[in-house]
XYZ file of N, CA, C and O in Angstrom:
700
model
N 0.808 -1.178 0.000
C 0.000 0.000 0.000
C 0.867 1.266 0.000
O 0.513 2.232 -0.650
N 1.966 1.220 0.704
C 2.860 2.361 0.734
C 3.431 2.641 -0.652
O 3.640 3.787 -1.011
N 3.715 1.603 -1.421
C 4.304 1.775 -2.740
C 3.365 2.497 -3.694
O 3.797 3.239 -4.558
N 2.065 2.269 -3.544
C 1.092 2.956 -4.395
C 1.139 4.470 -4.163
O 0.904 5.247 -5.067
N 1.454 4.866 -2.969
C 1.508 6.276 -2.644
C 2.849 6.899 -3.085
O 2.899 8.022 -3.558
N 3.946 6.163 -2.954
C 5.286 6.677 -3.250
C 5.487 6.866 -4.748
O 6.044 7.890 -5.171
N 5.077 5.961 -5.585
C 5.275 6.085 -7.028
C 4.629 7.347 -7.609
O 5.280 8.071 -8.366
N 3.395 7.661 -7.286
C 2.819 8.910 -7.813
C 3.547 10.153 -7.305
O 3.701 11.132 -8.042
N 4.045 10.133 -6.079
C 4.782 11.278 -5.542
C 6.083 11.445 -6.309
O 6.459 12.558 -6.718
N 6.797 10.342 -6.526
C 8.060 10.397 -7.277
C 7.795 10.883 -8.697
O 8.515 11.741 -9.211
N 6.765 10.383 -9.332
C 6.412 10.804 -10.678
C 6.075 12.301 -10.707
O 6.533 13.034 -11.596
N 5.350 12.771 -9.746
C 4.990 14.195 -9.682
C 6.228 15.063 -9.493
O 6.366 16.118 -10.118
N 7.166 14.633 -8.652
C 8.400 15.387 -8.421
C 9.226 15.444 -9.692
O 9.728 16.499 -10.084
N 9.374 14.320 -10.381
C 10.152 14.292 -11.618
C 9.533 15.174 -12.680
O 10.237 15.910 -13.388
N 8.249 15.128 -12.845
C 7.570 15.963 -13.835
C 7.683 17.440 -13.495
O 7.894 18.273 -14.371
N 7.589 17.788 -12.247
C 7.649 19.202 -11.861
C 9.059 19.760 -12.046
O 9.224 20.902 -12.427
N 10.105 18.968 -11.813
C 11.465 19.471 -12.000
C 11.766 19.664 -13.468
O 12.448 20.600 -13.841
N 11.240 18.820 -14.340
C 11.492 19.012 -15.761
C 10.755 20.244 -16.278
O 11.244 20.947 -17.142
N 9.572 20.531 -15.736
C 8.828 21.717 -16.142
C 9.556 22.970 -15.677
O 9.695 23.934 -16.413
N 10.088 22.965 -14.452
C 10.817 24.118 -13.931
C 12.055 24.374 -14.771
O 12.383 25.503 -15.088
N 12.759 23.344 -15.189
C 13.953 23.485 -16.002
C 13.667 24.129 -17.344
O 14.501 24.806 -17.910
N 12.468 23.951 -17.861
C 12.125 24.503 -19.159
C 11.730 25.973 -19.070
O 11.626 26.637 -20.077
N 11.497 26.493 -17.895
C 11.073 27.876 -17.741
C 12.233 28.861 -17.746
O 12.010 30.043 -17.605
N 13.448 28.390 -17.877
C 14.594 29.291 -17.863
C 14.679 30.045 -19.184
O 14.488 29.481 -20.253
N 14.984 31.318 -19.077
C 15.073 32.179 -20.249
C 16.548 32.517 -20.477
O 17.215 33.025 -19.580
N 17.025 32.186 -21.666
C 18.438 32.360 -21.985
C 18.558 33.319 -23.165
O 17.888 33.156 -24.178
N 19.414 34.316 -23.013
C 19.648 35.284 -24.082
C 21.120 35.351 -24.421
O 21.960 34.740 -23.768
N 21.434 36.097 -25.461
C 22.827 36.275 -25.854
C 23.016 37.671 -26.426
O 22.065 38.349 -26.795
N 24.255 38.083 -26.475
C 24.626 39.325 -27.139
C 26.028 39.127 -27.692
O 26.693 38.142 -27.403
N 26.474 40.048 -28.512
C 27.803 39.976 -29.106
C 28.586 41.197 -28.662
O 28.350 42.296 -29.152
N 29.508 40.998 -27.732
C 30.241 42.133 -27.178
C 31.040 42.867 -28.249
O 31.149 44.095 -28.199
N 31.586 42.150 -29.231
C 32.330 42.815 -30.307
C 31.431 43.786 -31.063
O 31.829 44.911 -31.364
N 30.207 43.353 -31.353
C 29.250 44.199 -32.059
C 28.874 45.405 -31.208
O 28.875 46.548 -31.688
N 28.559 45.158 -29.947
C 28.158 46.248 -29.048
C 29.295 47.253 -28.908
O 29.084 48.468 -29.024
N 30.508 46.773 -28.677
C 31.653 47.672 -28.528
C 31.899 48.481 -29.800
O 32.237 49.671 -29.728
N 31.734 47.858 -30.955
C 31.969 48.574 -32.219
C 30.994 49.726 -32.419
O 31.271 50.652 -33.178
N 29.864 49.696 -31.748
C 28.864 50.759 -31.878
C 29.064 51.887 -30.862
O 28.394 52.900 -30.925
N 29.968 51.704 -29.918
C 30.229 52.728 -28.908
C 31.281 53.686 -29.465
O 32.397 53.273 -29.780
N 30.935 54.977 -29.605
C 31.860 55.938 -30.228
C 33.237 56.008 -29.557
O 34.254 56.097 -30.248
N 33.294 55.946 -28.233
C 34.574 56.045 -27.527
C 35.488 54.877 -27.849
O 36.706 54.996 -27.786
N 34.905 53.741 -28.202
C 35.695 52.538 -28.466
C 36.618 52.739 -29.665
O 37.782 52.337 -29.634
N 36.111 53.382 -30.718
C 36.929 53.620 -31.912
C 38.134 54.494 -31.559
O 39.247 54.251 -32.035
N 37.918 55.505 -30.717
C 39.023 56.364 -30.296
C 40.068 55.605 -29.504
O 41.275 55.836 -29.667
N 39.617 54.703 -28.670
C 40.549 53.890 -27.877
C 41.356 52.987 -28.797
O 42.570 52.849 -28.644
N 40.675 52.374 -29.754
C 41.380 51.508 -30.705
C 42.444 52.299 -31.475
O 43.543 51.806 -31.709
N 42.115 53.535 -31.861
C 43.081 54.373 -32.576
C 44.269 54.716 -31.685
O 45.421 54.669 -32.141
N 44.003 55.062 -30.432
C 45.095 55.380 -29.504
C 46.017 54.187 -29.311
O 47.249 54.331 -29.303
N 45.422 53.010 -29.166
C 46.231 51.799 -29.006
C 47.040 51.497 -30.267
O 48.188 51.055 -30.187
N 46.441 51.757 -31.429
C 47.143 51.517 -32.696
C 48.343 52.456 -32.845
O 49.412 52.038 -33.267
N 48.164 53.725 -32.480
C 49.265 54.690 -32.551
C 50.400 54.256 -31.625
O 51.575 54.281 -32.006
N 50.042 53.841 -30.421
C 51.027 53.365 -29.456
C 51.768 52.148 -30.002
O 52.999 52.083 -29.981
N 51.009 51.194 -30.521
C 51.588 49.977 -31.081
C 52.495 50.289 -32.265
O 53.583 49.721 -32.380
N 52.053 51.191 -33.124
C 52.861 51.549 -34.297
C 54.197 52.160 -33.893
O 55.236 51.857 -34.499
N 54.186 53.016 -32.866
C 55.448 53.637 -32.436
C 56.402 52.573 -31.880
O 57.609 52.624 -32.129
N 55.864 51.613 -31.151
C 56.710 50.543 -30.626
C 57.200 49.640 -31.747
O 58.337 49.169 -31.716
N 56.355 49.405 -32.741
C 56.778 48.590 -33.891
C 57.922 49.280 -34.638
O 58.844 48.612 -35.133
N 57.854 50.603 -34.733
C 58.937 51.346 -35.391
C 60.243 51.181 -34.623
O 61.314 51.008 -35.225
N 60.170 51.234 -33.297
C 61.367 51.048 -32.479
C 61.925 49.637 -32.658
O 63.138 49.451 -32.736
N 61.048 48.652 -32.733
C 61.488 47.269 -32.968
C 62.171 47.173 -34.327
O 63.201 46.500 -34.467
N 61.630 47.865 -35.316
C 62.223 47.864 -36.666
C 63.615 48.499 -36.634
O 64.528 48.002 -37.286
N 63.788 49.572 -35.865
C 65.097 50.219 -35.736
C 66.105 49.236 -35.135
O 67.238 49.105 -35.640
N 65.703 48.553 -34.096
C 66.593 47.573 -33.458
C 66.911 46.441 -34.436
O 68.062 45.993 -34.523
N 65.900 45.988 -35.190
C 66.113 44.919 -36.182
C 67.114 45.366 -37.250
O 67.980 44.578 -37.660
N 67.010 46.602 -37.677
C 67.964 47.129 -38.675
C 69.375 47.200 -38.099
O 70.354 46.927 -38.801
N 69.494 47.550 -36.826
C 70.803 47.562 -36.166
C 71.388 46.155 -36.117
O 72.588 45.967 -36.352
N 70.554 45.174 -35.831
C 71.006 43.775 -35.794
C 71.493 43.353 -37.181
O 72.571 42.757 -37.317
N 70.707 43.680 -38.198
C 71.092 43.307 -39.565
C 72.397 43.989 -39.971
O 73.248 43.360 -40.619
N 72.578 45.245 -39.583
C 73.819 45.956 -39.903
C 75.008 45.302 -39.196
O 76.080 45.135 -39.802
N 74.823 44.934 -37.933
C 75.894 44.266 -37.191
C 76.247 42.921 -37.823
O 77.433 42.578 -37.963
N 75.221 42.161 -38.214
C 75.465 40.856 -38.838
C 76.145 41.006 -40.193
O 77.070 40.249 -40.515
N 75.700 41.980 -40.968
C 76.291 42.215 -42.286
C 77.754 42.640 -42.146
O 78.630 42.152 -42.873
N 78.022 43.515 -41.195
C 79.391 43.965 -40.936
C 80.263 42.796 -40.484
O 81.407 42.657 -40.929
N 79.691 41.953 -39.611
C 80.436 40.792 -39.120
C 80.784 39.847 -40.266
O 81.918 39.387 -40.374
N 79.791 39.573 -41.117
C 80.036 38.661 -42.255
C 81.089 39.225 -43.200
O 81.930 38.483 -43.725
N 81.063 40.531 -43.426
C 82.010 41.150 -44.357
C 83.439 41.150 -43.811
O 84.398 41.029 -44.572
N 83.574 41.281 -42.508
C 84.909 41.429 -41.918
C 85.358 40.225 -41.085
O 86.395 40.278 -40.440
N 84.567 39.161 -41.103
C 84.844 38.015 -40.241
C 86.245 37.448 -40.446
O 86.933 37.111 -39.479
N 86.687 37.374 -41.681
C 88.005 36.771 -41.937
C 89.154 37.649 -41.417
O 90.253 37.156 -41.187
N 88.867 38.924 -41.210
C 89.900 39.836 -40.701
C 89.997 39.823 -39.177
O 90.995 40.274 -38.619
N 88.953 39.307 -38.508
C 88.897 39.347 -37.051
C 89.682 38.204 -36.416
O 89.739 37.097 -36.940
N 90.238 38.517 -35.269
C 90.855 37.464 -34.455
C 89.713 36.710 -33.779
O 88.572 37.169 -33.766
N 90.024 35.563 -33.179
C 89.000 34.779 -32.488
C 88.363 35.581 -31.348
O 87.166 35.501 -31.122
N 89.196 36.371 -30.659
C 88.682 37.220 -29.590
C 87.685 38.243 -30.122
O 86.622 38.464 -29.543
N 88.046 38.892 -31.208
C 87.186 39.922 -31.812
C 85.913 39.296 -32.384
O 84.833 39.883 -32.269
N 86.029 38.100 -32.951
C 84.843 37.387 -33.450
C 83.871 37.113 -32.304
O 82.665 37.342 -32.439
N 84.412 36.614 -31.207
C 83.570 36.315 -30.051
C 82.913 37.595 -29.518
O 81.729 37.592 -29.149
N 83.664 38.683 -29.510
C 83.128 39.967 -29.043
C 81.999 40.456 -29.965
O 80.953 40.910 -29.485
N 82.191 40.341 -31.261
C 81.165 40.780 -32.232
C 79.917 39.892 -32.143
O 78.797 40.393 -32.220
N 80.120 38.585 -31.990
C 78.976 37.671 -31.837
C 78.191 38.015 -30.567
O 76.965 37.987 -30.561
N 78.932 38.335 -29.511
C 78.285 38.702 -28.257
C 77.492 40.000 -28.431
O 76.372 40.129 -27.925
N 78.066 40.953 -29.154
C 77.381 42.226 -29.419
C 76.072 41.984 -30.182
O 75.027 42.555 -29.839
N 76.128 41.105 -31.187
C 74.918 40.763 -31.962
C 73.903 40.064 -31.067
O 72.716 40.380 -31.096
N 74.392 39.142 -30.260
C 73.512 38.412 -29.352
C 72.845 39.350 -28.345
O 71.645 39.227 -28.058
N 73.584 40.289 -27.811
C 73.034 41.261 -26.866
C 71.975 42.141 -27.531
O 70.950 42.461 -26.916
N 72.232 42.518 -28.782
C 71.261 43.347 -29.506
C 69.983 42.551 -29.770
O 68.874 43.091 -29.636
N 70.098 41.266 -30.086
C 68.920 40.416 -30.271
C 68.158 40.270 -28.964
O 66.927 40.298 -28.947
N 68.911 40.127 -27.869
C 68.269 40.014 -26.559
C 67.564 41.318 -26.199
O 66.458 41.299 -25.644
N 68.166 42.444 -26.556
C 67.532 43.751 -26.319
C 66.196 43.831 -27.062
O 65.202 44.292 -26.502
N 66.191 43.338 -28.292
C 64.950 43.338 -29.083
C 63.890 42.461 -28.420
O 62.729 42.875 -28.285
N 64.254 41.265 -28.009
C 63.305 40.351 -27.363
C 62.764 40.941 -26.061
O 61.567 40.834 -25.774
N 63.634 41.559 -25.289
C 63.205 42.192 -24.038
C 62.233 43.335 -24.311
O 61.245 43.506 -23.589
N 62.533 44.111 -25.331
C 61.670 45.241 -25.690
C 60.281 44.741 -26.116
O 59.261 45.280 -25.680
N 60.262 43.696 -26.926
C 58.986 43.114 -27.373
C 58.191 42.598 -26.174
O 56.994 42.852 -26.063
N 58.872 41.899 -25.269
C 58.190 41.376 -24.082
C 57.677 42.515 -23.197
O 56.556 42.458 -22.680
N 58.479 43.567 -23.055
C 58.089 44.708 -22.220
C 56.864 45.423 -22.802
O 55.988 45.851 -22.059
N 56.800 45.523 -24.114
C 55.713 46.268 -24.748
C 54.500 45.398 -25.066
O 53.364 45.834 -24.879
N 54.736 44.174 -25.566
C 53.627 43.355 -26.071
C 53.428 42.033 -25.327
O 52.540 41.263 -25.676
N 54.233 41.764 -24.331
C 54.101 40.515 -23.580
C 52.823 40.482 -22.758
O 52.096 41.473 -22.675
N 52.541 39.341 -22.134
C 51.304 39.189 -21.352
C 51.143 40.248 -20.265
O 50.036 40.660 -19.944
N 52.240 40.691 -19.688
C 52.190 41.748 -18.674
C 52.762 43.046 -19.222
O 53.182 43.916 -18.461
N 52.780 43.165 -20.542
C 53.387 44.312 -21.190
C 52.540 45.571 -21.143
O 51.376 45.570 -20.739
N 53.156 46.646 -21.589
C 52.511 47.955 -21.562
C 51.264 48.006 -22.437
O 50.296 48.694 -22.086
N 51.281 47.303 -23.574
C 50.124 47.349 -24.473
C 48.873 46.825 -23.777
O 47.825 47.472 -23.798
N 48.979 45.666 -23.154
C 47.816 45.072 -22.509
C 47.402 45.849 -21.256
O 46.222 45.943 -20.945
N 48.375 46.427 -20.571
C 48.045 47.260 -19.415
C 47.261 48.493 -19.864
O 46.254 48.862 -19.259
N 47.731 49.128 -20.925
C 47.058 50.322 -21.451
C 45.681 49.953 -21.996
O 44.701 50.673 -21.784
N 45.600 48.833 -22.682
C 44.318 48.371 -23.225
C 43.316 48.135 -22.094
O 42.170 48.576 -22.168
N 43.763 47.481 -21.064
C 42.903 47.201 -19.913
C 42.454 48.514 -19.264
O 41.284 48.707 -18.952
N 43.401 49.437 -19.094
C 43.107 50.730 -18.471
C 42.072 51.520 -19.277
O 41.157 52.111 -18.710
N 42.210 51.523 -20.594
C 41.312 52.310 -21.441
C 39.954 51.643 -21.648
O 38.928 52.318 -21.735
N 39.941 50.307 -21.747
C 38.695 49.601 -22.058
C 37.853 49.256 -20.833
O 36.649 49.038 -20.962
N 38.466 49.201 -19.673
C 37.734 48.767 -18.482
C 36.473 49.596 -18.208
O 35.417 49.027 -17.937
N 36.535 50.931 -18.290
C 35.303 51.701 -18.041
C 34.181 51.366 -19.024
O 33.017 51.243 -18.627
N 34.511 51.187 -20.278
C 33.497 50.850 -21.291
C 32.955 49.453 -21.031
O 31.746 49.225 -21.118
N 33.834 48.518 -20.695
C 33.384 47.152 -20.421
C 32.478 47.104 -19.196
O 31.517 46.331 -19.164
N 32.770 47.946 -18.206
C 31.887 48.026 -17.031
C 30.514 48.548 -17.427
O 29.485 48.057 -16.956
N 30.475 49.561 -18.302
C 29.200 50.104 -18.780
C 28.403 49.035 -19.507
O 27.195 48.898 -19.296
N 29.075 48.296 -20.378
C 28.397 47.247 -21.149
C 27.876 46.170 -20.206
O 26.729 45.724 -20.329
N 28.691 45.757 -19.237
C 28.247 44.738 -18.271
C 27.036 45.208 -17.490
O 26.090 44.443 -17.272
N 27.052 46.471 -17.071
C 25.908 47.013 -16.335
C 24.661 47.039 -17.212
O 23.558 46.712 -16.758
N 24.841 47.407 -18.490
C 23.699 47.442 -19.410
C 23.153 46.033 -19.643
O 21.933 45.833 -19.682
N 24.039 45.051 -19.778
C 23.611 43.657 -19.964
C 22.805 43.207 -18.750
O 21.726 42.617 -18.882
N 23.330 43.501 -17.561
C 22.628 43.131 -16.326
C 21.239 43.783 -16.260
O 20.250 43.136 -15.942
N 21.172 45.074 -16.577
C 19.902 45.803 -16.526
C 18.893 45.217 -17.500
O 17.741 44.961 -17.145
N 19.327 44.987 -18.749
C 18.432 44.426 -19.769
C 17.990 43.022 -19.364
O 16.808 42.672 -19.472
N 18.925 42.210 -18.889
C 18.600 40.831 -18.501
C 17.585 40.813 -17.360
O 16.622 40.034 -17.392
N 17.774 41.672 -16.382
C 16.838 41.713 -15.255
C 15.479 42.247 -15.688
O 14.441 41.708 -15.304
N 15.488 43.304 -16.494
C 14.232 43.904 -16.944
C 13.415 42.927 -17.788
O 12.195 42.866 -17.684
N 14.103 42.146 -18.631
C 13.392 41.242 -19.529
C 13.266 39.829 -18.963
O 12.776 38.934 -19.636
N 13.754 39.613 -17.766
C 13.558 38.336 -17.088
C 14.428 37.192 -17.583
O 14.017 36.030 -17.529
N 15.640 37.478 -18.021
C 16.538 36.417 -18.466
C 17.245 35.792 -17.275
O 17.657 36.482 -16.342
N 17.376 34.469 -17.311
C 18.105 33.754 -16.274
C 19.595 33.695 -16.595
O 20.427 33.710 -15.702
N 19.912 33.586 -17.877
C 21.294 33.504 -18.336
C 21.452 34.357 -19.581
O 20.558 34.388 -20.431
N 22.610 35.030 -19.696
C 22.949 35.772 -20.906
C 24.390 35.413 -21.250
O 25.281 35.532 -20.416
N 24.590 34.983 -22.485
C 25.916 34.588 -22.950
C 26.453 35.617 -23.936
O 25.703 36.229 -24.684
N 27.774 35.758 -23.944
C 28.449 36.611 -24.913
C 28.856 35.728 -26.089
O 29.704 34.861 -25.962
N 28.243 35.947 -27.202
C 28.481 35.121 -28.387
C 29.829 35.427 -29.035
O 30.326 34.653 -29.843
N 30.456 36.547 -28.697
C 31.742 36.918 -29.284
C 32.910 36.164 -28.664
O 33.976 36.099 -29.238
N 32.724 35.608 -27.481
C 33.813 34.967 -26.758
C 34.045 33.537 -27.188
O 33.785 33.144 -28.326
N 34.499 32.756 -26.253
C 34.830 31.359 -26.518
C 33.616 30.441 -26.495
O 33.745 29.246 -26.682
N 32.444 30.992 -26.229
C 31.235 30.183 -26.209
C 30.694 30.134 -27.636
O 30.395 31.169 -28.232
N 30.609 28.952 -28.173
C 30.115 28.800 -29.541
C 28.656 28.372 -29.505
O 28.308 27.365 -28.917
N 27.832 29.170 -30.130
C 26.423 28.814 -30.251
C 26.204 28.393 -31.694
O 26.435 29.174 -32.614
N 25.795 27.203 -31.862
C 25.542 26.694 -33.196
C 24.272 27.335 -33.768
O 24.193 27.662 -34.930
N 23.309 27.536 -32.911
C 22.054 28.144 -33.350
C 21.478 28.962 -32.203
O 21.543 28.565 -31.049
N 20.926 30.108 -32.543
C 20.214 30.928 -31.554
C 19.125 31.705 -32.287
O 19.391 32.324 -33.320
N 17.919 31.640 -31.770
C 16.817 32.394 -32.373
C 17.060 33.875 -32.167
O 17.455 34.313 -31.095
N 16.784 34.641 -33.196
C 17.021 36.079 -33.164
C 16.271 36.808 -32.067
O 16.720 37.843 -31.588
N 15.140 36.278 -31.646
C 14.359 36.974 -30.625
C 15.080 37.032 -29.286
O 14.740 37.838 -28.424
N 16.107 36.211 -29.086
C 16.848 36.208 -27.834
C 18.138 37.033 -27.934
O 18.931 37.057 -27.010
N 18.333 37.691 -29.077
C 19.498 38.542 -29.283
C 19.269 39.872 -28.565
O 18.323 40.604 -28.883
N 20.112 40.194 -27.624
C 19.933 41.386 -26.795
C 20.785 42.579 -27.246
O 20.816 43.603 -26.569
N 21.475 42.474 -28.383
C 22.363 43.549 -28.834
C 21.666 44.907 -28.854
O 22.164 45.878 -28.294
N 20.525 44.999 -29.519
C 19.833 46.279 -29.650
C 19.375 46.816 -28.306
O 19.526 48.015 -28.023
N 18.841 45.961 -27.460
C 18.384 46.410 -26.141
C 19.557 46.929 -25.313
O 19.429 47.930 -24.600
N 20.692 46.276 -25.407
C 21.878 46.706 -24.658
C 22.363 48.050 -25.177
O 22.686 48.958 -24.403
N 22.403 48.196 -26.511
C 22.824 49.474 -27.077
C 21.877 50.597 -26.684
O 22.305 51.702 -26.364
N 20.585 50.323 -26.694
C 19.615 51.325 -26.255
C 19.827 51.677 -24.793
O 19.735 52.847 -24.401
N 20.132 50.688 -23.974
C 20.414 50.931 -22.555
C 21.645 51.824 -22.388
O 21.719 52.637 -21.464
N 22.593 51.691 -23.313
C 23.798 52.514 -23.290
C 23.557 53.894 -23.919
O 24.451 54.729 -23.961
N 22.364 54.097 -24.466
C 22.037 55.378 -25.090
C 22.493 55.481 -26.533
O 22.666 56.582 -27.055
N 22.689 54.345 -27.190
C 23.149 54.330 -28.571
C 22.018 53.834 -29.449
O 21.500 52.737 -29.256
N 21.632 54.648 -30.406
C 20.542 54.295 -31.318
C 21.121 53.585 -32.535
O 22.185 53.944 -33.036
N 20.413 52.585 -33.028
C 20.840 51.825 -34.202
C 19.929 52.206 -35.364
O 18.739 52.388 -35.199
N 20.557 52.324 -36.552
C 19.765 52.657 -37.733
C 18.877 51.517 -38.103
O 19.114 50.391 -38.038
């Protein structure tokens, strides 16, 4: 007799949990698209490009110095003593190391480029995150994914695309 009562309860619990799971509302947006529509973002990208270009020019100068040293060494190698050869090779090696250090200092994981990028983009990214949160809460979304990142969505219905709502929340009108 107890089993007759337990089976319907278990069945009711299982059915109710599957129904609750289906009530979740999931949306997405594309941060690359949203950022591209923010006017300040283009200015930041230009500033970073100018900075990067100046550092690339410095790297090119160092590379030309290395090539000149190597060319000079090759042209005069037969005239050098073993001591002088070793000294010239060391000079070339030091110049190559200077180039590698410069690249790491400017473009490495903890380099100036990424620090500057983080410093300039963080306020905009905070605004976008706040807008995403506001739109998601207002429209009752349980989850919102960024489609621009490492999350691959094979298919998503357009009605769950929050790009326009987020841009409107940021005060940006779309044509």
